[in-house]
mmCIF file of C-alpha atoms in Angstrom:
data_model
loop_
_atom_site.group_PDB
_atom_site.id
_atom_site.type_symbol
_atom_site.label_atom_id
_atom_site.label_comp_id
_atom_site.label_asym_id
_atom_site.label_seq_id
_atom_site.Cartn_x
_atom_site.Cartn_y
_atom_site.Cartn_z
ATOM 1 C CA ALA V 1 0.134 0.203 0.510
ATOM 2 C CA TYR V 2 2.298 2.256 1.010
ATOM 3 C CA PRO V 3 5.415 1.235 -2.419
ATOM 4 C CA ASP V 4 7.773 3.694 -0.561
ATOM 5 C CA ALA V 5 7.458 3.708 2.680
ATOM 6 C CA PHE V 6 10.174 1.676 3.370
ATOM 7 C CA ASN V 7 14.176 3.029 3.240
ATOM 8 C CA PRO V 8 16.960 2.973 5.058
ATOM 9 C CA THR V 9 15.960 6.591 6.574
ATOM 10 C CA GLN V 10 13.061 7.751 8.745
ATOM 11 C CA GLN V 11 9.573 8.818 7.750
ATOM 12 C CA THR V 12 6.515 8.970 8.501
ATOM 13 C CA VAL V 13 3.533 7.975 6.789
ATOM 14 C CA SER V 14 -0.509 8.356 8.150
ATOM 15 C CA GLY V 15 0.913 9.186 11.385
ATOM 16 C CA PHE V 16 2.733 6.379 11.482
ATOM 17 C CA THR V 17 6.876 6.084 11.920
ATOM 18 C CA LEU V 18 8.412 3.373 9.019
ATOM 19 C CA ALA V 19 11.916 2.735 8.658
ATOM 20 C CA GLN V 20 14.714 -0.152 7.115
ATOM 21 C CA ILE V 21 14.683 -2.820 9.363
ATOM 22 C CA ASP V 22 18.467 -5.398 10.028
ATOM 23 C CA TYR V 23 17.861 -8.751 9.192
ATOM 24 C CA THR V 24 20.578 -10.522 9.471
ATOM 25 C CA GLN V 25 20.719 -13.688 8.325
ATOM 26 C CA GLN V 26 22.218 -16.527 10.501
ATOM 27 C CA SER V 27 24.668 -18.434 9.019
ATOM 28 C CA GLY V 28 24.879 -22.194 8.826
ATOM 29 C CA GLU V 29 21.511 -24.086 9.804
ATOM 30 C CA PRO V 30 18.885 -23.538 12.785
ATOM 31 C CA VAL V 31 19.042 -24.859 15.839
ATOM 32 C CA CYS V 32 16.227 -26.671 16.476
ATOM 33 C CA PHE V 33 13.944 -27.563 20.252
ATOM 34 C CA ASP V 34 12.509 -30.636 20.977
ATOM 35 C CA ASN V 35 9.628 -29.041 21.681
ATOM 36 C CA GLY V 36 10.002 -28.588 17.491
ATOM 37 C CA LEU V 37 11.026 -24.681 17.460
ATOM 38 C CA CYS V 38 14.049 -23.792 15.641
ATOM 39 C CA LEU V 39 15.667 -20.298 15.709
ATOM 40 C CA GLU V 40 16.548 -18.451 12.744
ATOM 41 C CA THR V 41 18.275 -15.848 13.820
ATOM 42 C CA ALA V 42 20.394 -14.031 16.869
ATOM 43 C CA VAL V 43 20.629 -10.420 16.429
ATOM 44 C CA TYR V 44 21.125 -7.791 19.011
ATOM 45 C CA HIS V 45 21.444 -4.529 17.990
ATOM 46 C CA PRO V 46 23.829 -2.574 21.201
ATOM 47 C CA GLU V 47 22.321 0.770 20.176
ATOM 48 C CA GLN V 48 18.784 -0.319 21.508
ATOM 49 C CA GLN V 49 19.854 -3.071 23.516
ATOM 50 C CA THR V 50 18.006 -5.258 21.647
ATOM 51 C CA LEU V 51 18.200 -9.088 20.972
ATOM 52 C CA ASP V 52 16.451 -10.034 17.493
ATOM 53 C CA LEU V 53 15.575 -14.288 17.726
ATOM 54 C CA THR V 54 14.039 -15.197 14.885
ATOM 55 C CA TRP V 55 11.806 -18.406 15.119
ATOM 56 C CA ARG V 56 9.991 -21.241 12.794
ATOM 57 C CA VAL V 57 8.157 -23.681 14.203
ATOM 58 C CA SER V 58 9.573 -26.522 12.016
ATOM 59 C CA GLN V 59 7.618 -29.209 13.183
ATOM 60 C CA MET V 60 4.680 -30.361 15.488
ATOM 61 C CA LEU V 61 4.475 -29.032 18.725
ATOM 62 C CA ASN V 62 4.824 -31.136 21.628
ATOM 63 C CA LEU V 63 3.538 -28.873 24.335
ATOM 64 C CA PRO V 64 1.917 -29.724 26.922
ATOM 65 C CA LYS V 65 -1.095 -29.589 27.019
ATOM 66 C CA ARG V 66 -3.656 -26.523 28.196
ATOM 67 C CA GLU V 67 -5.814 -27.394 31.253
ATOM 68 C CA ILE V 68 -8.704 -25.438 32.098
ATOM 69 C CA ILE V 69 -9.678 -24.213 34.651
ATOM 70 C CA SER V 70 -11.620 -21.274 36.105
ATOM 71 C CA ASN V 71 -10.695 -17.770 36.388
ATOM 72 C CA PRO V 72 -9.731 -16.627 39.060
ATOM 73 C CA PRO V 73 -7.941 -19.838 39.311
ATOM 74 C CA PRO V 74 -8.282 -22.257 42.374
ATOM 75 C CA PRO V 75 -5.996 -21.457 45.246
ATOM 76 C CA ASN V 76 -2.425 -23.511 44.198
ATOM 77 C CA VAL V 77 -3.354 -23.840 40.215
ATOM 78 C CA TYR V 78 -1.224 -22.618 38.065
ATOM 79 C CA ALA V 79 -2.520 -20.393 35.007
ATOM 80 C CA GLY V 80 0.319 -18.990 33.517
ATOM 81 C CA PRO V 81 2.119 -19.515 30.586
ATOM 82 C CA ARG V 82 3.508 -22.626 29.866
ATOM 83 C CA LEU V 83 6.489 -21.998 27.117
ATOM 84 C CA LEU V 84 8.836 -18.528 27.719
ATOM 85 C CA VAL V 85 11.339 -17.299 25.919
ATOM 86 C CA PHE V 86 14.352 -16.417 28.815
ATOM 87 C CA ALA V 87 17.115 -14.026 27.433
ATOM 88 C CA GLN V 88 20.333 -13.079 29.758
ATOM 89 C CA LEU V 89 23.764 -10.348 29.233
ATOM 90 C CA LEU V 90 26.068 -11.481 30.827
ATOM 91 C CA ASN V 91 29.209 -9.718 31.622
ATOM 92 C CA GLU V 92 32.987 -10.367 30.756
ATOM 93 C CA ASN V 93 33.696 -12.939 33.794
ATOM 94 C CA GLY V 94 29.777 -14.131 32.685
ATOM 95 C CA GLU V 95 27.196 -13.186 35.374
ATOM 96 C CA PHE V 96 24.026 -12.921 35.147
ATOM 97 C CA VAL V 97 23.730 -8.663 34.076
ATOM 98 C CA VAL V 98 20.220 -8.308 32.844
ATOM 99 C CA GLY V 99 17.276 -10.296 31.953
ATOM 100 C CA ASP V 100 14.154 -10.421 29.883
ATOM 101 C CA ASP V 101 11.835 -13.210 29.575
ATOM 102 C CA GLY V 102 8.780 -13.761 27.473
ATOM 103 C CA LEU V 103 6.698 -14.933 24.521
ATOM 104 C CA TRP V 104 4.358 -12.783 23.134
ATOM 105 C CA VAL V 105 2.828 -15.041 20.918
ATOM 106 C CA ASP V 106 -0.152 -18.000 21.560
ATOM 107 C CA ILE V 107 1.992 -21.204 21.333
ATOM 108 C CA TYR V 108 -0.874 -22.775 21.028
ATOM 109 C CA SER V 109 -2.845 -21.068 17.616
ATOM 110 C CA LEU V 110 1.388 -21.975 15.963
ATOM 111 C CA LYS V 111 1.131 -23.764 12.961
ATOM 112 C CA LEU V 112 3.818 -25.831 11.331
ATOM 113 C CA GLY V 113 5.977 -23.156 8.990
ATOM 114 C CA ASP V 114 5.203 -20.154 10.893
ATOM 115 C CA VAL V 115 7.346 -17.597 11.493
ATOM 116 C CA PHE V 116 7.980 -15.013 14.255
ATOM 117 C CA MET V 117 10.246 -12.562 15.722
ATOM 118 C CA GLN V 118 10.745 -12.153 19.390
ATOM 119 C CA GLN V 119 12.419 -8.804 20.786
ATOM 120 C CA HIS V 120 13.881 -8.389 24.099
ATOM 121 C CA GLN V 121 14.098 -5.319 25.387
ATOM 122 C CA PHE V 122 17.327 -4.819 28.416
ATOM 123 C CA ILE V 123 18.134 -1.392 29.724
ATOM 124 C CA LEU V 124 21.523 -1.446 30.793
ATOM 125 C CA SER V 125 22.697 0.463 33.963
ATOM 126 C CA GLU V 126 25.350 2.868 33.226
ATOM 127 C CA GLY V 127 29.217 1.602 33.067
ATOM 128 C CA VAL V 128 27.951 -2.108 32.952
ATOM 129 C CA ALA V 129 28.993 -4.046 29.962
ATOM 130 C CA ALA V 130 27.750 -7.152 28.297
ATOM 131 C CA GLU V 131 29.813 -9.232 26.971
ATOM 132 C CA THR V 132 27.775 -12.721 25.370
ATOM 133 C CA ALA V 133 23.969 -12.661 25.156
ATOM 134 C CA VAL V 134 21.847 -16.372 26.683
ATOM 135 C CA PHE V 135 18.967 -17.111 25.823
ATOM 136 C CA GLY V 136 16.878 -20.572 26.172
ATOM 137 C CA LEU V 137 13.209 -21.995 25.754
ATOM 138 C CA TYR V 138 11.513 -22.591 29.226
ATOM 139 C CA ASP V 139 7.887 -23.411 30.487
ATOM 140 C CA PRO V 140 7.734 -21.036 33.455
ATOM 141 C CA MET V 141 5.457 -23.942 35.857
ATOM 142 C CA THR V 142 8.140 -26.513 36.193
ATOM 143 C CA GLY V 143 10.929 -24.447 35.609
ATOM 144 C CA ILE V 144 12.646 -27.194 33.379
ATOM 145 C CA ARG V 145 14.108 -25.318 30.042
ATOM 146 C CA ILE V 146 14.142 -26.501 26.591
ATOM 147 C CA LEU V 147 16.425 -29.018 25.521
ATOM 148 C CA THR V 148 17.982 -28.071 21.733
ATOM 149 C CA GLU V 149 17.960 -31.692 19.441
ATOM 150 C CA SER V 150 22.431 -31.659 20.480
ATOM 151 C CA GLU V 151 20.765 -31.606 24.145
ATOM 152 C CA GLN V 152 21.679 -27.839 24.686
ATOM 153 C CA ASP V 153 19.466 -25.697 27.484
ATOM 154 C CA HIS V 154 20.701 -22.251 26.756
ATOM 155 C CA LEU V 155 22.653 -20.962 23.208
ATOM 156 C CA GLU V 156 25.386 -17.828 23.370
ATOM 157 C CA LEU V 157 25.813 -14.111 21.571
ATOM 158 C CA VAL V 158 29.009 -13.014 21.801
ATOM 159 C CA LEU V 159 27.635 -8.923 21.766
ATOM 160 C CA PRO V 160 29.517 -6.933 19.354
#
């Protein structure tokens, strides 16, 4: 609808600011997790302090059953999500600096071949530097991390 709207410089169209996005394809094969999600790309933007993770549904997702519960839930009944992405920035000593957990899609609506991008935003304290990003998937009800097909519980990205 707006063929000239996307270019390297920002511009405003109908009150929305549009800009060309950075989309860097990770070299090599995607990294797949045991539940059927594969990480396609991981891009860290140091100025914005964001980590963009692009995911693809590579096979029928292996997800916990969705329980039907009342709202509000009864006492001691978990009513939260069953899959989240964790993303953490670590300093040069491998110590935790800041993190962001979440998954902003309905996992039960995803189908084979679906692709989505997850953006994690970090706020680094002044004078604090991050050297590495670590990220992966986990079940927040149990706290158990989802392993990759090569049995890793997280992936690592050296920051620029």
